[in-house]
PDB file of C-alpha atoms and ligand atoms in Angstrom:
ATOM      1  CA  UNK A  19     -73.261 213.174  61.490  1.00 84.00           C
ATOM      2  CA  UNK A  20     -75.418 210.009  61.358  1.00 95.00           C
ATOM      3  CA  UNK A  21     -75.011 208.115  64.705  1.00 97.00           C
ATOM      4  CA  UNK A  22     -74.162 204.751  63.160  1.00 98.00           C
ATOM      5  CA  UNK A  23     -71.639 206.243  60.744  1.00 98.00           C
ATOM      6  CA  UNK A  24     -70.037 208.199  63.585  1.00 98.00           C
ATOM      7  CA  UNK A  25     -69.882 205.119  65.846  1.00 98.00           C
ATOM      8  CA  UNK A  26     -68.386 202.992  63.037  1.00 98.00           C
ATOM      9  CA  UNK A  27     -65.760 205.599  62.118  1.00 98.00           C
ATOM     10  CA  UNK A  28     -64.816 205.836  65.808  1.00 97.00           C
ATOM     11  CA  UNK A  29     -64.469 202.040  66.213  1.00 97.00           C
ATOM     12  CA  UNK A  30     -63.234 200.852  62.855  1.00 98.00           C
ATOM     13  CA  UNK A  31     -59.537 200.952  63.707  1.00 97.00           C
ATOM     14  CA  UNK A  32     -60.116 198.364  66.438  1.00 97.00           C
ATOM     15  CA  UNK A  33     -61.410 195.786  63.877  1.00 96.00           C
ATOM     16  CA  UNK A  34     -58.796 193.140  63.297  1.00 93.00           C
ATOM     17  CA  UNK A  35     -58.183 191.774  59.787  1.00 94.00           C
ATOM     18  CA  UNK A  36     -56.195 188.540  59.774  1.00 90.00           C
ATOM     19  CA  UNK A  37     -53.419 188.491  57.181  1.00 89.00           C
ATOM     20  CA  UNK A  38     -54.030 184.778  56.887  1.00 90.00           C
ATOM     21  CA  UNK A  39     -57.681 185.228  55.947  1.00 92.00           C
ATOM     22  CA  UNK A  40     -57.589 188.418  53.818  1.00 92.00           C
ATOM     23  CA  UNK A  41     -57.413 187.361  50.186  1.00 90.00           C
ATOM     24  CA  UNK A  42     -56.031 190.612  48.775  1.00 88.00           C
ATOM     25  CA  UNK A  43     -56.992 190.876  45.058  1.00 83.00           C
ATOM     26  CA  UNK A  44     -60.698 191.091  44.462  1.00 84.00           C
ATOM     27  CA  UNK A  45     -61.663 191.829  48.089  1.00 92.00           C
ATOM     28  CA  UNK A  46     -62.794 195.163  49.427  1.00 94.00           C
ATOM     29  CA  UNK A  47     -60.040 197.481  50.632  1.00 95.00           C
ATOM     30  CA  UNK A  48     -59.076 196.598  54.239  1.00 96.00           C
ATOM     31  CA  UNK A  49     -60.216 199.941  55.634  1.00 97.00           C
ATOM     32  CA  UNK A  50     -63.570 199.480  53.881  1.00 97.00           C
ATOM     33  CA  UNK A  51     -63.797 196.034  55.465  1.00 97.00           C
ATOM     34  CA  UNK A  52     -63.084 197.565  58.893  1.00 98.00           C
ATOM     35  CA  UNK A  53     -65.770 200.190  58.418  1.00 98.00           C
ATOM     36  CA  UNK A  54     -68.229 197.581  57.203  1.00 98.00           C
ATOM     37  CA  UNK A  55     -67.697 195.397  60.296  1.00 98.00           C
ATOM     38  CA  UNK A  56     -67.856 198.367  62.651  1.00 98.00           C
ATOM     39  CA  UNK A  57     -71.014 199.679  60.936  1.00 98.00           C
ATOM     40  CA  UNK A  58     -72.738 196.250  61.060  1.00 98.00           C
ATOM     41  CA  UNK A  59     -72.008 196.186  64.814  1.00 98.00           C
ATOM     42  CA  UNK A  60     -73.109 199.826  65.463  1.00 98.00           C
ATOM     43  CA  UNK A  61     -76.362 199.229  63.607  1.00 98.00           C
ATOM     44  CA  UNK A  62     -77.027 196.010  65.472  1.00 98.00           C
ATOM     45  CA  UNK A  63     -77.851 194.420  62.115  1.00 98.00           C
ATOM     46  CA  UNK A  64     -79.237 190.867  62.142  1.00 98.00           C
ATOM     47  CA  UNK A  65     -80.407 190.286  58.596  1.00 98.00           C
ATOM     48  CA  UNK A  66     -78.059 191.173  55.755  1.00 98.00           C
ATOM     49  CA  UNK A  67     -78.169 190.977  51.993  1.00 98.00           C
ATOM     50  CA  UNK A  68     -74.946 191.125  49.940  1.00 97.00           C
ATOM     51  CA  UNK A  69     -74.252 191.403  46.214  1.00 96.00           C
ATOM     52  CA  UNK A  70     -70.626 190.410  45.489  1.00 95.00           C
ATOM     53  CA  UNK A  71     -69.548 187.454  47.733  1.00 96.00           C
ATOM     54  CA  UNK A  72     -66.116 187.253  49.305  1.00 96.00           C
ATOM     55  CA  UNK A  73     -64.177 188.428  52.317  1.00 96.00           C
ATOM     56  CA  UNK A  74     -66.871 191.030  53.099  1.00 97.00           C
ATOM     57  CA  UNK A  75     -69.300 188.120  53.717  1.00 98.00           C
ATOM     58  CA  UNK A  76     -67.110 186.858  56.579  1.00 97.00           C
ATOM     59  CA  UNK A  77     -66.595 190.370  57.978  1.00 97.00           C
ATOM     60  CA  UNK A  78     -70.309 190.939  58.281  1.00 98.00           C
ATOM     61  CA  UNK A  79     -71.174 187.387  59.362  1.00 98.00           C
ATOM     62  CA  UNK A  80     -68.859 187.585  62.321  1.00 98.00           C
ATOM     63  CA  UNK A  81     -70.696 190.716  63.513  1.00 98.00           C
ATOM     64  CA  UNK A  82     -74.148 189.075  63.441  1.00 98.00           C
ATOM     65  CA  UNK A  83     -73.058 185.625  64.672  1.00 97.00           C
ATOM     66  CA  UNK A  84     -74.227 186.145  68.242  1.00 97.00           C
ATOM     67  CA  UNK A  85     -77.608 187.653  67.379  1.00 97.00           C
ATOM     68  CA  UNK A  86     -80.712 185.463  67.535  1.00 96.00           C
ATOM     69  CA  UNK A  87     -82.305 184.946  64.138  1.00 96.00           C
ATOM     70  CA  UNK A  88     -79.207 186.152  62.255  1.00 98.00           C
ATOM     71  CA  UNK A  89     -79.162 185.609  58.514  1.00 98.00           C
ATOM     72  CA  UNK A  90     -76.956 186.672  55.612  1.00 98.00           C
ATOM     73  CA  UNK A  91     -77.795 186.039  51.987  1.00 98.00           C
ATOM     74  CA  UNK A  92     -74.765 186.516  49.706  1.00 98.00           C
ATOM     75  CA  UNK A  93     -75.465 186.725  45.986  1.00 97.00           C
ATOM     76  CA  UNK A  94     -72.899 186.623  43.152  1.00 95.00           C
ATOM     77  CA  UNK A  95     -73.196 186.312  39.378  1.00 93.00           C
ATOM     78  CA  UNK A  96     -70.087 184.124  39.131  1.00 92.00           C
ATOM     79  CA  UNK A  97     -70.360 180.452  40.146  1.00 94.00           C
ATOM     80  CA  UNK A  98     -66.589 180.350  40.619  1.00 93.00           C
ATOM     81  CA  UNK A  99     -66.429 183.354  42.942  1.00 94.00           C
ATOM     82  CA  UNK A 100     -69.501 182.285  44.855  1.00 96.00           C
ATOM     83  CA  UNK A 101     -67.939 178.839  45.432  1.00 97.00           C
ATOM     84  CA  UNK A 102     -64.624 180.395  46.567  1.00 95.00           C
ATOM     85  CA  UNK A 103     -66.416 182.691  49.016  1.00 96.00           C
ATOM     86  CA  UNK A 104     -68.499 179.756  50.335  1.00 98.00           C
ATOM     87  CA  UNK A 105     -65.454 177.608  50.912  1.00 97.00           C
ATOM     88  CA  UNK A 106     -63.602 180.434  52.683  1.00 95.00           C
ATOM     89  CA  UNK A 107     -66.647 181.037  54.882  1.00 97.00           C
ATOM     90  CA  UNK A 108     -67.108 177.369  55.736  1.00 97.00           C
ATOM     91  CA  UNK A 109     -63.505 176.975  56.800  1.00 96.00           C
ATOM     92  CA  UNK A 110     -63.605 180.184  58.919  1.00 95.00           C
ATOM     93  CA  UNK A 111     -65.471 178.555  61.828  1.00 95.00           C
ATOM     94  CA  UNK A 112     -68.054 181.330  61.897  1.00 97.00           C
ATOM     95  CA  UNK A 113     -71.479 180.020  62.899  1.00 97.00           C
ATOM     96  CA  UNK A 114     -73.710 182.729  61.545  1.00 98.00           C
ATOM     97  CA  UNK A 115     -76.432 181.487  59.144  1.00 98.00           C
ATOM     98  CA  UNK A 116     -75.090 182.395  55.729  1.00 98.00           C
ATOM     99  CA  UNK A 117     -76.476 181.282  52.395  1.00 98.00           C
ATOM    100  CA  UNK A 118     -74.673 181.732  49.073  1.00 98.00           C
ATOM    101  CA  UNK A 119     -76.614 181.993  45.847  1.00 97.00           C
ATOM    102  CA  UNK A 120     -75.559 182.374  42.249  1.00 96.00           C
ATOM    103  CA  UNK A 121     -77.728 184.646  40.139  1.00 95.00           C
ATOM    104  CA  UNK A 122     -76.787 185.369  36.527  1.00 93.00           C
ATOM    105  CA  UNK A 123     -76.845 188.969  35.326  1.00 93.00           C
ATOM    106  CA  UNK A 124     -79.254 189.596  32.434  1.00 93.00           C
ATOM    107  CA  UNK A 125     -80.539 192.779  30.778  1.00 94.00           C
ATOM    108  CA  UNK A 126     -83.775 194.393  31.959  1.00 93.00           C
ATOM    109  CA  UNK A 127     -85.519 197.677  31.347  1.00 93.00           C
ATOM    110  CA  UNK A 128     -86.073 200.052  34.208  1.00 93.00           C
ATOM    111  CA  UNK A 129     -88.327 202.629  32.625  1.00 91.00           C
ATOM    112  CA  UNK A 130     -86.354 203.721  29.541  1.00 90.00           C
ATOM    113  CA  UNK A 131     -82.994 202.567  30.899  1.00 90.00           C
ATOM    114  CA  UNK A 132     -81.496 199.166  30.115  1.00 92.00           C
ATOM    115  CA  UNK A 133     -79.515 197.711  33.029  1.00 92.00           C
ATOM    116  CA  UNK A 134     -78.148 194.355  34.067  1.00 93.00           C
ATOM    117  CA  UNK A 135     -80.160 192.740  36.824  1.00 94.00           C
ATOM    118  CA  UNK A 136     -79.420 189.708  39.000  1.00 95.00           C
ATOM    119  CA  UNK A 137     -81.770 186.954  37.975  1.00 95.00           C
ATOM    120  CA  UNK A 138     -83.244 185.858  41.288  1.00 96.00           C
ATOM    121  CA  UNK A 139     -86.679 184.099  41.633  1.00 96.00           C
ATOM    122  CA  UNK A 140     -89.461 186.641  41.774  1.00 94.00           C
ATOM    123  CA  UNK A 141     -90.438 187.469  45.327  1.00 95.00           C
ATOM    124  CA  UNK A 142     -87.506 185.644  46.925  1.00 97.00           C
ATOM    125  CA  UNK A 143     -85.753 188.710  48.342  1.00 97.00           C
ATOM    126  CA  UNK A 144     -88.990 190.187  49.730  1.00 96.00           C
ATOM    127  CA  UNK A 145     -89.846 186.806  51.293  1.00 97.00           C
ATOM    128  CA  UNK A 146     -86.481 186.672  53.048  1.00 97.00           C
ATOM    129  CA  UNK A 147     -86.550 190.272  54.226  1.00 95.00           C
ATOM    130  CA  UNK A 148     -86.753 192.748  55.656  1.00 97.00           C
ATOM    131  CA  UNK A 149     -83.015 193.271  55.703  1.00 98.00           C
ATOM    132  CA  UNK A 150     -81.333 195.796  58.064  1.00 98.00           C
ATOM    133  CA  UNK A 151     -78.298 196.120  55.825  1.00 98.00           C
ATOM    134  CA  UNK A 152     -77.450 195.583  52.188  1.00 98.00           C
ATOM    135  CA  UNK A 153     -73.898 195.614  50.779  1.00 97.00           C
ATOM    136  CA  UNK A 154     -73.461 196.242  47.055  1.00 95.00           C
ATOM    137  CA  UNK A 155     -69.917 195.399  45.962  1.00 93.00           C
ATOM    138  CA  UNK A 156     -70.354 195.179  42.250  1.00 79.00           C
ATOM    139  CA  UNK A 157     -68.100 193.387  39.830  1.00 78.00           C
ATOM    140  CA  UNK A 158     -64.933 195.210  38.792  1.00 71.00           C
ATOM    141  CA  UNK A 159     -66.207 195.993  35.312  1.00 70.00           C
ATOM    142  CA  UNK A 160     -69.221 198.181  34.651  1.00 69.00           C
ATOM    143  CA  UNK A 161     -72.196 195.829  34.476  1.00 70.00           C
ATOM    144  CA  UNK A 162     -74.815 198.465  35.350  1.00 63.00           C
ATOM    145  CA  UNK A 163     -75.340 197.275  38.883  1.00 80.00           C
ATOM    146  CA  UNK A 164     -77.475 200.286  39.486  1.00 91.00           C
ATOM    147  CA  UNK A 165     -80.388 197.845  39.126  1.00 94.00           C
ATOM    148  CA  UNK A 166     -79.703 196.234  42.532  1.00 95.00           C
ATOM    149  CA  UNK A 167     -81.238 199.048  44.552  1.00 96.00           C
ATOM    150  CA  UNK A 168     -84.339 199.205  42.320  1.00 96.00           C
ATOM    151  CA  UNK A 169     -84.784 195.440  42.710  1.00 96.00           C
ATOM    152  CA  UNK A 170     -84.309 195.112  46.427  1.00 97.00           C
ATOM    153  CA  UNK A 171     -85.580 198.390  47.825  1.00 97.00           C
ATOM    154  CA  UNK A 172     -88.942 196.963  49.054  1.00 97.00           C
ATOM    155  CA  UNK A 173     -87.028 194.292  51.011  1.00 98.00           C
ATOM    156  CA  UNK A 174     -84.953 196.825  52.944  1.00 98.00           C
ATOM    157  CA  UNK A 175     -86.379 197.758  56.342  1.00 98.00           C
ATOM    158  CA  UNK A 176     -87.313 201.417  56.808  1.00 97.00           C
ATOM    159  CA  UNK A 177     -84.418 202.909  58.672  1.00 97.00           C
ATOM    160  CA  UNK A 178     -82.190 200.198  57.152  1.00 98.00           C
ATOM    161  CA  UNK A 179     -79.013 200.923  55.218  1.00 98.00           C
ATOM    162  CA  UNK A 180     -77.382 200.165  51.911  1.00 98.00           C
ATOM    163  CA  UNK A 181     -73.638 200.427  51.647  1.00 97.00           C
ATOM    164  CA  UNK A 182     -71.848 200.365  48.301  1.00 94.00           C
ATOM    165  CA  UNK A 183     -68.183 200.086  47.666  1.00 93.00           C
ATOM    166  CA  UNK A 184     -65.931 201.954  45.156  1.00 89.00           C
ATOM    167  CA  UNK A 185     -68.219 204.936  45.504  1.00 88.00           C
ATOM    168  CA  UNK A 186     -65.486 207.376  44.211  1.00 88.00           C
ATOM    169  CA  UNK A 187     -65.452 205.904  40.707  1.00 84.00           C
ATOM    170  CA  UNK A 188     -66.711 208.755  38.530  1.00 81.00           C
ATOM    171  CA  UNK A 189     -68.070 206.830  35.534  1.00 75.00           C
ATOM    172  CA  UNK A 190     -69.611 203.979  37.493  1.00 78.00           C
ATOM    173  CA  UNK A 191     -70.841 204.224  41.126  1.00 81.00           C
ATOM    174  CA  UNK A 192     -71.217 207.987  41.049  1.00 84.00           C
ATOM    175  CA  UNK A 193     -73.518 207.544  38.064  1.00 84.00           C
ATOM    176  CA  UNK A 194     -75.546 204.915  39.921  1.00 89.00           C
ATOM    177  CA  UNK A 195     -76.000 207.296  42.828  1.00 91.00           C
ATOM    178  CA  UNK A 196     -77.302 210.019  40.463  1.00 90.00           C
ATOM    179  CA  UNK A 197     -79.764 207.488  39.046  1.00 91.00           C
ATOM    180  CA  UNK A 198     -80.863 206.411  42.559  1.00 94.00           C
ATOM    181  CA  UNK A 199     -81.309 209.977  43.721  1.00 94.00           C
ATOM    182  CA  UNK A 200     -83.464 210.773  40.663  1.00 93.00           C
ATOM    183  CA  UNK A 201     -85.545 207.615  41.124  1.00 95.00           C
ATOM    184  CA  UNK A 202     -85.984 207.673  44.943  1.00 97.00           C
ATOM    185  CA  UNK A 203     -85.789 211.360  45.804  1.00 96.00           C
ATOM    186  CA  UNK A 204     -86.227 211.942  49.536  1.00 97.00           C
ATOM    187  CA  UNK A 205     -86.834 208.215  50.189  1.00 98.00           C
ATOM    188  CA  UNK A 206     -83.102 207.728  50.479  1.00 98.00           C
ATOM    189  CA  UNK A 207     -80.487 209.692  52.346  1.00 97.00           C
ATOM    190  CA  UNK A 208     -76.943 209.016  51.009  1.00 97.00           C
ATOM    191  CA  UNK A 209     -73.695 209.914  52.700  1.00 96.00           C
ATOM    192  CA  UNK A 210     -70.447 209.607  50.714  1.00 96.00           C
ATOM    193  CA  UNK A 211     -67.359 208.607  52.754  1.00 97.00           C
ATOM    194  CA  UNK A 212     -64.698 209.537  50.190  1.00 95.00           C
ATOM    195  CA  UNK A 213     -61.777 208.942  52.439  1.00 96.00           C
ATOM    196  CA  UNK A 214     -62.424 205.262  53.272  1.00 97.00           C
ATOM    197  CA  UNK A 215     -60.810 202.820  50.799  1.00 95.00           C
ATOM    198  CA  UNK A 216     -62.075 203.628  47.281  1.00 92.00           C
ATOM    199  CA  UNK A 217     -64.988 205.486  48.728  1.00 95.00           C
ATOM    200  CA  UNK A 218     -67.998 204.083  50.505  1.00 96.00           C
ATOM    201  CA  UNK A 219     -71.525 205.323  50.199  1.00 96.00           C
ATOM    202  CA  UNK A 220     -73.873 204.752  53.083  1.00 98.00           C
ATOM    203  CA  UNK A 221     -77.525 205.210  52.138  1.00 98.00           C
ATOM    204  CA  UNK A 222     -80.345 205.228  54.669  1.00 98.00           C
ATOM    205  CA  UNK A 223     -83.750 204.058  53.494  1.00 98.00           C
ATOM    206  CA  UNK A 224     -85.914 206.796  54.885  1.00 97.00           C
ATOM    207  CA  UNK A 225     -89.257 205.786  53.413  1.00 97.00           C
ATOM    208  CA  UNK A 226     -90.663 202.934  51.375  1.00 95.00           C
ATOM    209  CA  UNK A 227     -91.351 204.659  48.002  1.00 92.00           C
ATOM    210  CA  UNK A 228     -91.355 203.075  44.587  1.00 93.00           C
ATOM    211  CA  UNK A 229     -88.560 204.171  42.200  1.00 94.00           C
ATOM    212  CA  UNK A 230     -89.615 206.645  39.510  1.00 92.00           C
ATOM    213  CA  UNK A 231     -87.678 205.837  36.380  1.00 88.00           C
ATOM    214  CA  UNK A 232     -87.696 209.047  34.429  1.00 77.00           C
ATOM    215  CA  UNK A 233     -84.205 209.273  33.004  1.00 71.00           C
ATOM    216  CA  UNK A 234     -83.540 208.258  29.430  1.00 72.00           C
ATOM    217  CA  UNK A 235     -79.842 207.395  29.615  1.00 77.00           C
ATOM    218  CA  UNK A 236     -78.491 206.157  26.310  1.00 84.00           C
ATOM    219  CA  UNK A 237     -74.871 205.890  27.651  1.00 82.00           C
ATOM    220  CA  UNK A 238     -75.996 203.644  30.519  1.00 83.00           C
ATOM    221  CA  UNK A 239     -78.016 201.445  28.159  1.00 87.00           C
ATOM    222  CA  UNK A 240     -75.081 201.149  25.744  1.00 89.00           C
ATOM    223  CA  UNK A 241     -72.736 200.271  28.609  1.00 87.00           C
ATOM    224  CA  UNK A 242     -75.192 197.610  29.667  1.00 90.00           C
ATOM    225  CA  UNK A 243     -75.126 196.049  26.207  1.00 91.00           C
ATOM    226  CA  UNK A 244     -71.318 196.208  26.172  1.00 89.00           C
ATOM    227  CA  UNK A 245     -71.150 194.660  29.647  1.00 88.00           C
ATOM    228  CA  UNK A 246     -73.549 191.908  28.767  1.00 91.00           C
ATOM    229  CA  UNK A 247     -71.612 191.077  25.632  1.00 90.00           C
ATOM    230  CA  UNK A 248     -68.434 190.832  27.738  1.00 87.00           C
ATOM    231  CA  UNK A 249     -70.208 188.539  30.141  1.00 88.00           C
ATOM    232  CA  UNK A 250     -71.492 186.263  27.360  1.00 89.00           C
ATOM    233  CA  UNK A 251     -68.002 186.092  25.934  1.00 87.00           C
ATOM    234  CA  UNK A 252     -66.790 185.359  29.483  1.00 76.00           C
ATOM    235  CA  UNK A 253     -64.083 188.048  29.189  1.00 58.00           C
ATOM    236  CA  UNK A 254     -63.975 189.088  32.833  1.00 53.00           C
ATOM    237  CA  UNK A 255     -63.465 185.758  34.547  1.00 58.00           C
ATOM    238  CA  UNK A 256     -59.803 185.271  35.453  1.00 47.00           C
TER     239      UNK A 256
HETATM  240  C1  SAM B 317     -65.186 193.069  44.167  1.00 88.57           C
HETATM  241  S1  SAM B 317     -65.799 191.502  44.099  1.00 88.57           S
HETATM  242  C2  SAM B 317     -66.653 191.104  45.570  1.00 88.57           C
HETATM  243  C3  SAM B 317     -65.732 191.072  46.697  1.00 88.57           C
HETATM  244  C4  SAM B 317     -66.311 190.814  48.049  1.00 88.57           C
HETATM  245  N1  SAM B 317     -67.348 191.716  48.374  1.00 88.57           N
HETATM  246  C5  SAM B 317     -65.145 190.928  48.987  1.00 88.57           C
HETATM  247  O1  SAM B 317     -65.054 191.889  49.712  1.00 88.57           O
HETATM  248  O2  SAM B 317     -64.279 190.041  48.976  1.00 88.57           O
HETATM  249  C6  SAM B 317     -67.157 191.916  43.153  1.00 88.57           C
HETATM  250  C7  SAM B 317     -67.443 190.929  42.062  1.00 88.57           C
HETATM  251  O3  SAM B 317     -66.299 190.743  41.270  1.00 88.57           O
HETATM  252  C8  SAM B 317     -66.213 189.378  40.896  1.00 88.57           C
HETATM  253  N2  SAM B 317     -64.775 189.104  40.969  1.00 88.57           N
HETATM  254  C9  SAM B 317     -64.020 188.899  42.057  1.00 88.57           C
HETATM  255  N3  SAM B 317     -62.735 188.690  41.727  1.00 88.57           N
HETATM  256  C10 SAM B 317     -62.725 188.728  40.394  1.00 88.57           C
HETATM  257  C11 SAM B 317     -61.714 188.518  39.402  1.00 88.57           C
HETATM  258  N4  SAM B 317     -60.485 188.292  39.781  1.00 88.57           N
HETATM  259  N5  SAM B 317     -62.051 188.617  38.067  1.00 88.57           N
HETATM  260  C12 SAM B 317     -63.323 188.899  37.755  1.00 88.57           C
HETATM  261  N6  SAM B 317     -64.349 189.077  38.618  1.00 88.57           N
HETATM  262  C13 SAM B 317     -64.039 188.972  39.852  1.00 88.57           C
HETATM  263  C14 SAM B 317     -67.026 188.588  41.873  1.00 88.57           C
HETATM  264  O4  SAM B 317     -67.685 187.525  41.188  1.00 88.57           O
HETATM  265  C15 SAM B 317     -67.995 189.600  42.462  1.00 88.57           C
HETATM  266  O5  SAM B 317     -69.240 189.526  41.831  1.00 88.57           O
END
């Protein structure tokens, strides 16, 4: 087994999650949070990129706090959830350098596939990288967050890792993984940890290839249109 995954699995039960801090609804499963913290530590990560701000931000920030040059950029599409995560972080006392950014989701073609992509200024992520670790914790509803890996791959260090949550969901994250494998081939090495929380996928960036978008996926493109319509109608904010 991969050395960092093995170390994290061995240590995760020692990670403490405060009942006073853990928000419950909306946050990653507690065991996923424990693994995430233990993996960040095992990897010795210093620079982290996150999509889906919240309790996970704090879990990772605490692990990089002592490292010189630490930095975590946390991106969310929702101004409300980003502000809540920022407030929780600022009251936590953690001193890691964390920045929160809101980036609206908007449709974009990846080859023949229409996906929703976080609207960040061109070149920003590359300028702030390379990142050792990226967490993708997509919104609850299917917004086609498969795009994230295509957008940020050049900014991930070779030998760096991408973790994504809810990896067991058949119609969503499992589809994203199929798309990523088709596009990146041997440039990524994914490991699915089905037994942790709702499933975690840990993907090593093995080489710095460009994605090859070959798949024509009408269902993905239709889901993207449905998801974008929901977003515009603001149906998923509660
Ligand atoms: C699962 S949450 C992110 C959680 C974060 N990584 C954590 O561990 O706390 C993923 C996305 O869902 C959105 N979200 C969180 N709570 C929500 C809610 N109650 N209704 C709708 N969207 C929500 C956030 O804006 C975020 O983009």
